[in-house]
Amino acid sequence: MTTTTIESNLQEQRLFKPSTKFSQASYIKSRSEYNKLCDRAQENPERFWAELADSELQWFKTWDTVLDWQPPHAKWFVGGKLNITHNCLDRHLTASSKNMPALVWQGEPGDARTYSYFELHQEVCQMANVLKQLGVTKGDRVGIYLPMIPEAAIAMLACARIGAVHSVIFAGFSAEAIKGRLLDAEAKVVITADGGWRKNKVVPLKTQVDKALASGEVPSVESVIVVIRTGQRIHMQPDRDYWWQDLQNGTSCDCPAEPMDSEDPLFILYTSGTTGKPKGVVHTVGGYSLYTHLTTKWAFDLKDTDVFWCTADVGWITGHSYTVYGPLSNGATTVMYEGAPHAGNPGCLWDVVEKYGVTVFYTAPTAIRLLMTFGEELPQSRNLSSIRLLGTVGEPINPTVWMWYHRVIGAGRCPIVDTWWQTETGGVMLTPLPGAIPTKPGSATLPFPGIVADVVDLSGNPVPVNEGGYLVIKQPWPGMIRTVYNNPDRYLSTYWTKIAPKDGQYFYFTGDGARQDEDGYFWIVGRVDDVINIAGHRLGTMEVESALVSHSAVAEAAVVGRASEIKGEELVAFITLKPEYVATEELTQTLKQHVVHEIGAIARPAEIQFAKALPKTRSGKIMRRFLRAIASGEEVTGDVSTLEDRTALDKLRS
Ligand code: WT7
């Protein structure tokens, strides 16, 4: 973690108030209502969350203890029993709701499907029975490596139905990355597809799984379920691989939801950190159910009549919380889309909005920046009048981009919720409540009610107004990470020891730098650790470095981020080669491909620079600050006294 000053030069004063009409129709209608909720939470946090857990969710058995907080370990609604699929499906099977669309899906080649709540429930129960027949029981882990097709949501819900722990692996990850995750999670079953569609090409998913499982390298995996999506020929290993569609045939659709302990794990999702290996973030049933339900309801003002489109892939937490669990728990219609933002035609996203009458649209700034390059005419030629609320997530949004989103997509009338959160937080943490909080372009505004956020120094003292510091969360919340799977020490050291208040309190360290302005609004500056944000996705520099040094030509590697117009950041790798190798264009390509092989296409370096030596401090630490400057063509300034070999820097510069 760097201790350099955290600076933000964003000085944005414009204020956008929701219309009276929007406010009056929303759940939280005014700043004073928001304040009241926050006060109530502050007075008695346990009562606050307990009342909501009671009113917003259905429980099979009520909890005995609201919160058991033994820092840094939290247990929520201890003794309570519930099942998230009951809240997402069964409770919407009333006569008036069961035929409402739960999930509408648009495939890239133009095919489409709609599932009513009744139909989705049937599918989920059936797959849950299939999993049982394959020997999956409560607590077993199931890997899911699927494209954005309804089966991805069905597979997740089927696991949750019987208490199996899903671990979704983004379909852009490589065989090596799959293997690492399946090994760590000791998955018993993997659910994948013959392929997925991406920009008119087939992504060979099953082939990647075969490579990951080759020669029994992941001994825990007993079965592989394969969805037919693209129809191309693939290898099916006897007694291991089964077609999803075959398994479904003749299987009963009757599968009662398993009563889960509130603190039973719901899923593991791997995310990048500051060390080489991604960490398995564990979320549990009770707290996550409440937190995703409530944040979806209040931050997106979601009613059961809404058509919510969160464009994130289910391979990321945003897809978990806001494509699958949150909207379904609220009885709304969730939209799933298989294609890239510019698959087929650059207006394809707006076609989906128009076709399904999307009312709430949630995406990442990187996608908006890309859409901006296609011009205003495209969205203006579509009917986007169904949209009433817009959202962004994943990275700071530049005010210019915010204004474009507001004016061109929102026709100047839709509030924008800039939601700050993380894989670890389960749901949104900083966000305007759209009917209550006036927005400023570029600010995630204020904490969600019940969340105690602050900007502090390394000793946990609040920093003055408008000064940069570390964003922390000072009290436990229901959606918080419970542990790092298989690695409790890492849970402690990553999140709970970096900020050390003198009085022994535990503050959750987010890894982000931020400042708070005179109105208390939060402005996120970006990561203060070695995590890079590429197109709204997190990557650890160490992870990419480990991938590079695993190539026989590489002696040493250092990876830094550089600003990129569309992606936000891109990777630049500095490499020293082993003596017997020479730097060539061919080797550059080989090394880029090697990273894709080890991690996946999102980690492909934009540039590789070969160096005789990397600049290091006398204690041997790579001076990334210099590398960052060099990567972005900036003047190398600052203290070079700790540099071990000054000539290394000069050579790099030239
Ligand atoms: C990191 C978390 C869960 C959201 C998707 C990414 C950055 C997220 C914002 C925002 C500025 C943001 C932070 C955070 N981030 N939202 N609204 N404004 N930065 O989840 O992969 O766990 O990444 O994304 O740096 O720490 P993730």
XYZ file of C-alpha atoms and ligand atoms in Angstrom:
681
model
C 0.000 0.000 0.000
C 1.321 3.419 -0.838
C 1.347 6.236 1.659
C 1.741 8.920 -0.945
C -0.800 11.694 -0.721
C -4.128 10.913 -2.234
C -5.115 13.740 -4.473
C -8.231 14.430 -6.371
C -8.486 17.475 -8.527
C -12.126 16.983 -9.354
C -13.860 20.201 -8.410
C -17.414 19.702 -9.419
C -20.093 22.038 -8.104
C -23.128 21.245 -10.245
C -26.046 19.782 -8.337
C -28.844 17.750 -9.920
C -32.064 17.295 -8.010
C -34.553 14.544 -8.799
C -37.853 15.824 -10.153
C -40.726 16.144 -7.691
C -42.558 13.526 -9.674
C -39.678 11.058 -9.329
C -39.251 11.750 -5.612
C -42.908 11.404 -4.801
C -43.132 8.035 -6.495
C -39.974 6.664 -4.868
C -39.437 4.704 -1.652
C -37.239 7.297 0.024
C -38.636 10.653 -0.994
C -36.462 13.300 0.575
C -33.232 14.137 2.271
C -35.030 14.279 5.587
C -36.412 10.766 5.117
C -32.895 9.612 4.309
C -31.577 11.377 7.398
C -34.225 9.754 9.543
C -33.209 6.314 8.330
C -29.558 7.064 9.032
C -30.364 8.380 12.500
C -32.436 5.357 13.282
C -29.607 3.091 12.162
C -27.153 5.039 14.256
C -29.292 4.907 17.388
C -29.568 1.167 17.279
C -28.002 -0.583 14.297
C -29.183 -4.029 15.335
C -32.774 -2.959 15.668
C -32.529 -1.148 12.315
C -31.304 -4.218 10.412
C -33.553 -6.626 12.312
C -36.699 -4.670 11.473
C -35.747 -4.682 7.806
C -34.821 -8.369 7.809
C -38.241 -9.023 9.259
C -40.234 -6.827 6.901
C -38.311 -7.430 3.674
C -37.600 -11.156 3.713
C -39.464 -14.333 4.524
C -37.720 -16.564 7.056
C -38.387 -20.220 7.823
C -37.279 -19.479 11.363
C -36.529 -16.185 13.028
C -33.012 -15.498 14.322
C -32.002 -15.572 17.976
C -29.250 -12.961 17.763
C -29.185 -10.102 15.254
C -25.444 -9.593 15.243
C -22.578 -11.485 16.775
C -19.585 -9.176 16.225
C -16.256 -10.492 17.322
C -14.024 -8.258 15.275
C -13.253 -8.833 12.543
C -15.757 -11.678 12.382
C -19.428 -10.888 12.009
C -22.388 -13.239 12.122
C -25.783 -11.851 11.173
C -29.212 -13.141 12.136
C -27.687 -16.052 14.028
C -30.036 -18.987 14.397
C -32.300 -17.743 11.609
C -33.254 -20.088 8.781
C -34.095 -19.107 5.222
C -33.339 -19.834 1.592
C -32.531 -17.058 -0.850
C -34.377 -18.833 -3.663
C -37.549 -18.846 -1.595
C -37.306 -15.063 -1.432
C -36.319 -14.766 -5.095
C -38.852 -17.231 -6.488
C -41.397 -18.988 -4.278
C -42.723 -15.879 -2.626
C -43.590 -14.452 -6.042
C -45.682 -17.464 -7.023
C -48.926 -15.833 -5.997
C -51.787 -15.816 -8.458
C -51.087 -12.240 -9.447
C -47.296 -12.518 -9.800
C -46.434 -15.979 -10.981
C -46.930 -15.193 -14.649
C -44.977 -11.954 -14.491
C -41.686 -12.042 -16.390
C -38.829 -12.803 -14.006
C -36.006 -13.038 -16.510
C -35.875 -11.850 -20.082
C -32.865 -12.778 -22.107
C -31.454 -11.627 -25.388
C -28.894 -13.852 -27.090
C -26.199 -12.387 -29.275
C -27.298 -14.075 -32.511
C -30.786 -12.645 -32.031
C -32.507 -15.463 -30.181
C -34.441 -14.544 -27.063
C -36.243 -16.175 -24.144
C -38.529 -15.046 -21.363
C -39.129 -16.910 -18.104
C -42.062 -16.067 -15.877
C -41.578 -16.469 -12.134
C -43.442 -19.751 -12.401
C -41.219 -21.022 -15.205
C -37.994 -19.906 -13.590
C -39.016 -21.641 -10.386
C -39.662 -24.853 -12.322
C -36.297 -24.699 -14.068
C -34.411 -23.991 -10.868
C -36.119 -26.811 -8.974
C -35.425 -29.215 -11.784
C -31.724 -28.350 -11.943
C -31.535 -28.533 -8.165
C -32.791 -32.114 -8.426
C -30.246 -32.819 -11.147
C -27.470 -31.633 -8.857
C -28.787 -33.840 -6.080
C -28.802 -36.826 -8.428
C -25.158 -36.148 -9.207
C -24.439 -36.414 -5.508
C -24.205 -32.734 -4.681
C -25.209 -32.041 -1.093
C -25.413 -28.999 1.156
C -22.044 -27.303 1.499
C -20.510 -28.867 -1.649
C -18.943 -26.397 -4.066
C -20.057 -26.109 -7.680
C -18.044 -24.234 -10.309
C -20.055 -22.336 -12.920
C -18.318 -21.324 -16.160
C -21.066 -20.144 -18.453
C -21.767 -17.360 -20.909
C -24.561 -14.856 -20.263
C -27.421 -17.254 -20.860
C -30.399 -17.965 -18.577
C -28.777 -21.238 -17.501
C -26.156 -19.189 -15.635
C -28.798 -17.698 -13.353
C -30.645 -21.015 -13.158
C -27.451 -22.828 -12.154
C -26.686 -20.308 -9.410
C -30.215 -20.489 -8.041
C -30.252 -24.300 -8.287
C -27.147 -24.447 -6.107
C -28.643 -22.026 -3.611
C -31.858 -24.067 -3.578
C -30.088 -27.115 -2.105
C -27.420 -25.268 -0.160
C -24.538 -25.976 -2.510
C -21.999 -23.150 -2.682
C -21.598 -21.740 -6.161
C -18.413 -20.275 -7.465
C -18.973 -18.521 -10.751
C -15.890 -18.115 -12.925
C -16.084 -15.353 -15.522
C -16.232 -16.938 -18.977
C -13.310 -14.776 -20.141
C -10.884 -16.502 -17.773
C -8.391 -19.028 -19.104
C -8.041 -22.733 -18.332
C -5.216 -21.953 -15.902
C -7.386 -19.471 -14.045
C -10.272 -21.952 -13.923
C -7.998 -24.633 -12.558
C -6.706 -22.405 -9.768
C -10.213 -21.505 -8.664
C -11.615 -25.035 -8.879
C -8.655 -26.350 -6.899
C -9.010 -23.746 -4.191
C -12.760 -24.287 -3.913
C -12.444 -28.091 -4.264
C -15.434 -28.074 -6.564
C -17.373 -31.296 -6.995
C -19.236 -30.344 -10.151
C -18.575 -27.861 -12.949
C -21.376 -26.397 -15.050
C -20.338 -25.069 -18.446
C -21.502 -24.819 -22.064
C -20.259 -26.142 -25.389
C -19.486 -22.527 -26.201
C -20.659 -18.958 -25.944
C -21.249 -16.264 -28.564
C -19.030 -13.221 -28.545
C -18.910 -10.819 -31.487
C -20.189 -13.480 -33.886
C -17.558 -15.960 -32.819
C -17.822 -19.039 -30.650
C -15.873 -18.918 -27.388
C -14.926 -22.546 -26.705
C -15.830 -22.815 -23.035
C -15.924 -26.577 -22.627
C -12.485 -26.868 -24.180
C -11.128 -24.560 -21.477
C -12.750 -26.669 -18.781
C -11.256 -29.817 -20.355
C -7.819 -28.213 -20.218
C -8.329 -27.160 -16.617
C -9.322 -30.687 -15.667
C -6.771 -32.467 -17.861
C -5.068 -35.532 -16.376
C -7.156 -35.344 -13.255
C -5.469 -32.174 -12.068
C -8.536 -31.143 -10.116
C -9.319 -34.433 -8.365
C -12.382 -33.096 -6.542
C -14.374 -32.648 -9.771
C -16.626 -35.642 -10.343
C -19.007 -34.387 -13.013
C -19.258 -31.729 -15.684
C -22.633 -30.484 -16.882
C -22.629 -29.038 -20.386
C -25.308 -26.710 -21.731
C -25.829 -26.843 -25.480
C -25.499 -23.252 -26.616
C -23.559 -23.033 -29.864
C -23.919 -26.600 -31.069
C -20.376 -27.191 -32.220
C -18.712 -30.531 -31.676
C -16.916 -30.966 -28.411
C -15.348 -33.860 -26.603
C -17.530 -35.461 -23.916
C -15.683 -37.608 -21.419
C -17.702 -40.701 -20.511
C -18.811 -40.940 -16.878
C -17.798 -37.364 -16.237
C -19.541 -35.140 -18.766
C -23.322 -34.883 -19.136
C -25.517 -32.689 -21.301
C -27.635 -30.297 -19.243
C -30.601 -30.935 -21.517
C -30.312 -34.736 -21.083
C -30.116 -34.482 -17.318
C -33.213 -32.295 -17.239
C -35.296 -34.792 -19.203
C -37.658 -36.621 -16.908
C -36.341 -34.916 -13.776
C -38.916 -33.711 -11.288
C -39.637 -29.998 -10.885
C -40.491 -30.497 -7.255
C -37.685 -29.485 -4.945
C -38.441 -27.719 -1.676
C -35.962 -25.008 -0.721
C -33.412 -26.282 1.779
C -33.697 -24.380 5.074
C -30.271 -22.778 5.399
C -28.654 -21.319 8.469
C -28.309 -17.609 8.062
C -24.528 -17.928 8.246
C -24.201 -20.884 5.849
C -22.080 -19.900 2.839
C -24.041 -18.925 -0.280
C -21.175 -18.471 -2.708
C -17.479 -17.963 -3.190
C -16.394 -15.405 -5.748
C -12.729 -15.003 -6.606
C -11.378 -11.511 -6.953
C -7.960 -10.008 -7.458
C -5.939 -8.693 -4.599
C -2.476 -7.377 -4.037
C -0.817 -10.775 -4.029
C -0.428 -13.179 -6.918
C -3.361 -15.430 -6.131
C -6.994 -14.279 -6.401
C -8.886 -14.623 -3.164
C -12.167 -16.426 -2.620
C -14.599 -13.925 -1.128
C -17.211 -15.773 0.928
C -20.771 -14.462 1.293
C -23.415 -16.062 3.473
C -27.137 -16.583 2.997
C -28.890 -14.340 5.514
C -26.905 -11.120 5.417
C -26.407 -11.205 1.657
C -30.119 -11.879 1.064
C -31.116 -8.839 3.057
C -28.416 -6.544 1.773
C -28.909 -7.246 -1.934
C -32.673 -7.066 -1.558
C -32.634 -3.771 0.257
C -29.961 -2.026 -1.800
C -31.764 -3.024 -4.996
C -34.989 -1.669 -3.603
C -33.719 1.650 -2.284
C -30.732 2.526 -4.473
C -32.533 1.594 -7.698
C -35.971 2.416 -6.351
C -37.005 -0.922 -7.762
C -40.677 -1.855 -7.894
C -42.066 -5.178 -9.094
C -43.224 -3.415 -12.248
C -39.681 -2.413 -13.183
C -37.571 -3.910 -15.933
C -34.052 -3.766 -14.544
C -31.052 -4.185 -16.780
C -27.718 -4.494 -15.079
C -25.294 -5.098 -17.939
C -22.662 -6.856 -15.820
C -21.686 -10.436 -16.525
C -22.746 -12.910 -13.825
C -19.062 -13.748 -13.512
C -18.650 -10.601 -11.414
C -20.289 -9.579 -8.159
C -22.420 -6.972 -9.922
C -24.041 -9.740 -11.937
C -24.603 -11.814 -8.774
C -26.215 -9.026 -6.770
C -27.989 -6.967 -9.424
C -28.687 -9.288 -12.345
C -29.737 -12.302 -10.319
C -30.465 -12.009 -6.611
C -31.491 -8.391 -5.992
C -34.052 -7.871 -8.788
C -35.607 -11.313 -8.336
C -35.902 -10.866 -4.598
C -37.853 -7.689 -5.365
C -40.146 -9.430 -7.827
C -39.015 -7.279 -10.745
C -38.013 -8.338 -14.270
C -34.301 -8.768 -14.794
C -32.720 -8.478 -18.230
C -29.804 -10.614 -19.322
C -27.900 -9.956 -22.522
C -25.312 -12.232 -24.059
C -23.491 -9.838 -26.341
C -20.769 -7.241 -26.027
C -21.862 -3.564 -26.083
C -20.978 -3.401 -29.766
C -21.795 -6.919 -30.894
C -23.449 -6.889 -34.283
C -24.307 -3.214 -34.390
C -23.186 -0.335 -32.196
C -26.785 0.419 -31.270
C -27.503 -3.095 -29.977
C -27.758 -2.038 -26.331
C -30.387 0.547 -27.168
C -32.253 -2.046 -29.208
C -32.500 -4.153 -26.057
C -33.737 -1.179 -24.011
C -36.380 -0.456 -26.616
C -37.439 -4.053 -27.136
C -37.951 -4.857 -23.455
C -38.927 -1.422 -22.192
C -36.053 -1.243 -19.722
C -36.890 1.153 -16.883
C -33.689 1.038 -14.838
C -30.370 0.790 -16.671
C -27.136 0.070 -14.774
C -23.729 -0.110 -16.412
C -20.048 0.781 -16.051
C -18.427 4.081 -17.060
C -16.146 2.181 -19.434
C -19.204 1.054 -21.419
C -20.564 4.598 -21.508
C -17.230 5.903 -22.782
C -17.312 3.319 -25.546
C -20.916 4.161 -26.432
C -20.005 7.847 -26.546
C -17.543 7.147 -29.337
C -20.436 5.880 -31.504
C -22.125 9.276 -31.307
C -25.436 10.627 -30.085
C -27.444 9.753 -33.168
C -27.617 6.063 -32.324
C -29.322 6.365 -28.944
C -31.368 9.284 -30.216
C -32.753 7.195 -33.041
C -34.104 4.642 -30.515
C -37.007 5.030 -28.149
C -35.406 5.164 -24.709
C -38.356 6.834 -23.034
C -39.022 3.787 -20.825
C -35.862 4.520 -18.826
C -36.548 6.344 -15.573
C -33.309 5.758 -13.659
C -29.670 5.276 -14.620
C -26.814 3.790 -12.638
C -23.064 3.392 -12.882
C -20.557 1.204 -11.092
C -17.026 -0.084 -11.186
C -14.832 2.984 -11.465
C -14.995 6.706 -10.986
C -17.092 8.394 -13.651
C -15.693 11.495 -15.224
C -18.120 14.465 -15.063
C -18.077 14.811 -18.870
C -19.135 11.203 -19.240
C -21.744 11.648 -16.486
C -23.202 14.638 -18.329
C -23.396 12.729 -21.594
C -25.159 9.816 -19.853
C -27.532 12.263 -18.190
C -28.323 14.253 -21.313
C -28.255 11.680 -24.106
C -29.437 8.491 -22.396
C -31.453 9.996 -19.579
C -32.884 12.843 -21.700
C -32.017 15.148 -18.804
C -34.826 13.732 -16.683
C -33.427 10.544 -15.110
C -31.469 10.595 -11.874
C -28.095 8.850 -12.020
C -26.969 6.662 -9.137
C -23.183 6.393 -9.030
C -22.781 3.365 -6.803
C -19.498 2.610 -5.078
C -18.968 -0.889 -3.740
C -16.848 -4.012 -4.040
C -16.986 -7.785 -4.353
C -16.378 -7.868 -0.619
C -19.237 -5.564 0.335
C -21.941 -7.691 -1.315
C -23.982 -4.679 -2.373
C -23.768 -0.946 -2.896
C -22.290 1.073 -0.036
C -22.097 4.651 -1.268
C -24.903 5.791 -3.509
C -27.480 8.477 -3.839
C -30.971 7.255 -3.024
C -32.407 8.567 -6.258
C -35.549 10.257 -4.971
C -33.825 11.793 -1.980
C -30.259 12.832 -2.670
C -29.255 15.508 -5.189
C -26.317 14.295 -7.268
C -23.022 15.859 -8.309
C -21.421 14.448 -11.469
C -18.533 12.211 -10.402
C -19.516 11.691 -6.784
C -20.972 8.496 -5.298
C -22.543 10.937 -2.795
C -23.498 9.419 0.575
C -23.515 6.104 2.452
C -26.460 3.753 2.123
C -28.546 3.977 5.333
C -26.906 1.900 8.042
C -23.442 2.109 6.490
C -20.851 4.024 8.466
C -18.220 5.205 6.002
C -15.384 7.632 6.596
C -12.158 8.915 5.090
C -9.256 8.473 7.497
C -5.483 8.418 7.820
C -3.475 5.290 8.593
C -4.253 5.588 12.308
C -7.951 5.780 11.634
C -8.343 9.491 12.348
C -10.772 11.306 10.068
C -9.007 13.645 7.652
C -10.233 17.233 7.205
C -12.887 18.151 4.647
C -11.691 17.896 1.051
C -8.472 16.163 1.994
C -7.603 12.781 0.607
C -7.405 9.687 2.793
C -8.392 6.053 3.008
C -12.002 5.052 2.616
C -13.049 2.798 5.501
C -16.253 1.283 6.855
C -16.466 1.595 10.600
C -19.247 -0.821 11.492
C -20.229 -4.281 10.270
C -23.083 -4.555 7.772
C -25.151 -7.585 6.699
C -23.666 -7.916 3.195
C -20.044 -7.885 4.269
C -17.477 -10.536 3.291
C -17.236 -13.229 5.977
C -13.806 -14.614 5.207
C -11.368 -15.450 2.443
C -12.005 -19.064 1.561
C -9.250 -21.329 2.896
C -7.338 -18.305 4.092
C -8.549 -16.622 7.279
C -5.169 -14.928 7.758
C -5.560 -13.174 4.467
C -9.002 -12.000 5.503
C -7.504 -10.396 8.577
C -4.446 -8.873 6.941
C -6.134 -7.569 3.785
C -9.071 -5.828 5.355
C -8.612 -5.326 9.070
C -5.055 -4.430 9.978
C -3.982 -1.806 7.442
C -5.791 0.959 9.283
C -5.016 0.786 12.963
C -7.119 3.006 15.223
C -5.371 3.619 18.554
C -8.348 2.487 20.595
C -8.281 -1.000 19.097
C -11.369 -0.598 16.942
C -11.570 -2.491 13.682
C -12.211 -0.523 10.512
C -12.810 -2.304 7.219
C -10.139 -1.153 4.758
C -11.515 -0.785 1.253
C -8.270 -0.269 -0.651
C -9.663 2.943 -2.128
C -8.599 6.511 -1.631
C -11.295 9.158 -1.298
C -12.198 12.583 -0.012
C -15.350 14.059 1.449
C -16.452 17.510 0.398
C -18.130 20.218 2.477
C -21.533 18.551 1.966
C -20.192 15.226 3.164
C -20.276 13.808 -0.360
C -17.692 11.133 -1.102
C -15.387 11.366 -4.112
C -13.551 8.160 -4.904
C -10.028 8.704 -6.155
C -9.126 5.090 -6.945
C -7.149 2.219 -5.488
C -4.280 2.922 -3.158
C -2.903 -0.600 -3.439
C -1.495 -2.588 -6.340
C -4.891 -3.295 -7.790
C -5.702 -1.965 -11.242
C -9.134 -1.243 -12.618
C -9.429 -2.256 -16.261
C -12.796 -1.562 -17.825
C -14.403 -1.788 -14.391
C -12.693 -5.091 -13.582
C -10.180 -5.622 -10.891
C -6.762 -7.061 -11.575
C -3.809 -7.363 -9.257
C -0.493 -6.240 -10.699
C 1.166 -9.117 -8.833
C -1.167 -11.572 -10.485
C -0.043 -10.423 -13.922
C 3.586 -10.313 -12.815
C 3.363 -13.910 -11.603
C 1.911 -14.885 -14.954
C 4.779 -13.164 -16.787
C 7.596 -14.650 -14.715
C 6.137 -18.113 -15.230
C 7.379 -17.778 -18.823
C 10.862 -19.195 -19.343
C 12.193 -16.014 -20.995
C 11.310 -13.671 -18.166
C 13.687 -12.901 -15.321
C 11.699 -10.165 -13.666
C 8.470 -8.333 -14.338
C 6.757 -5.234 -13.010
C 3.272 -4.274 -14.090
C 1.649 -0.878 -13.713
C -1.526 0.811 -14.838
C -1.706 3.639 -17.333
C -4.718 5.813 -18.081
C -6.721 4.657 -21.069
C -9.521 6.567 -22.697
C -12.100 3.795 -22.934
C -10.931 1.209 -20.427
C -10.026 3.637 -17.657
C -6.722 1.901 -17.137
C -4.587 -0.467 -19.165
C -1.588 -2.588 -18.287
C 2.016 -1.811 -19.102
C 4.586 -4.476 -18.258
C 8.296 -3.845 -17.717
C 10.365 -6.928 -18.214
C 13.933 -8.019 -17.816
C 14.836 -11.091 -19.816
C 17.036 -14.000 -18.897
C 20.489 -13.613 -20.493
C 19.913 -16.137 -23.268
C 16.857 -14.260 -24.618
C 16.649 -11.186 -26.809
C 13.829 -8.690 -26.971
C 11.929 -9.023 -30.236
C 8.476 -8.112 -31.451
C 7.762 -11.814 -31.641
C 8.651 -12.278 -27.996
C 6.425 -9.342 -27.086
C 3.498 -11.071 -28.747
C 4.397 -14.393 -27.158
C 4.453 -12.854 -23.702
C 1.145 -11.053 -24.183
C -0.368 -14.342 -25.309
C 1.196 -16.077 -22.342
C -0.657 -13.746 -19.960
C -3.919 -14.452 -21.798
C -3.174 -18.138 -21.379
C -2.459 -17.820 -17.662
C -5.293 -15.450 -16.719
C -7.525 -14.437 -19.609
C -7.916 -11.752 -22.244
C -8.736 -9.000 -19.736
C -5.176 -9.233 -18.418
C -3.419 -8.844 -21.794
C -0.826 -6.062 -21.397
C -1.353 -3.129 -23.757
C 2.387 -2.677 -23.933
C 5.523 -4.524 -22.940
C 8.765 -2.656 -22.389
C 12.011 -4.563 -22.085
C 14.624 -3.220 -19.718
C 18.122 -4.163 -18.648
C 17.098 -3.645 -15.038
C 14.090 -2.442 -13.086
C 14.405 0.564 -10.796
C 14.511 -0.615 -7.191
C 14.990 0.752 -3.738
C 18.030 -0.395 -1.777
C 15.806 -2.852 0.010
C 14.870 -4.350 -3.332
C 11.355 -3.003 -3.789
C 10.424 -2.129 -7.334
C 9.724 1.585 -7.576
C 6.414 1.483 -9.315
C 5.964 5.210 -9.013
C 8.706 5.684 -11.596
C 7.392 2.960 -13.794
C 3.940 4.503 -13.761
C 5.396 7.823 -14.852
C 7.433 6.203 -17.603
C 4.459 4.161 -18.797
C 2.366 7.273 -19.243
C 5.189 9.302 -20.756
C 5.333 11.683 -17.824
C 8.324 13.418 -16.330
C 9.913 11.239 -13.640
C 9.923 13.420 -10.574
C 10.364 12.976 -6.874
C 12.903 11.435 -4.656
C 15.299 9.096 -6.403
C 17.673 8.817 -3.466
C 16.429 5.372 -2.579
C 17.040 4.120 -6.068
C 19.516 1.288 -6.023
C 20.818 1.739 -9.536
C 20.182 5.153 -11.005
C 21.287 4.038 -14.425
C 18.372 1.604 -14.534
C 16.020 4.553 -14.488
C 17.945 6.442 -17.153
C 18.037 3.418 -19.404
C 14.309 2.918 -19.027
C 13.613 6.527 -19.803
C 15.571 6.410 -22.997
C -13.410 -1.598 -6.869
C -14.144 -2.866 -6.570
C -18.829 -4.047 -7.154
C -18.650 -3.124 -8.212
C -17.920 -3.691 -9.387
C -16.457 -3.837 -9.167
C -13.904 0.460 -7.845
C -16.416 0.380 -7.819
C -16.931 2.484 -8.045
C -17.497 3.787 -8.188
C -15.335 4.650 -8.182
C -15.524 2.368 -8.002
C -13.219 0.688 -6.520
C -13.502 -0.586 -5.758
N -15.242 1.040 -7.873
N -17.433 1.232 -7.933
N -18.812 3.977 -8.263
N -16.664 4.838 -8.251
N -14.737 3.453 -8.074
O -16.219 -4.675 -8.066
O -14.203 -5.879 -8.876
O -14.756 -5.826 -6.436
O -13.944 -3.758 -7.629
O -13.996 -0.966 -7.999
O -11.855 0.847 -6.721
O -12.569 -0.857 -4.741
P -14.760 -5.110 -7.742
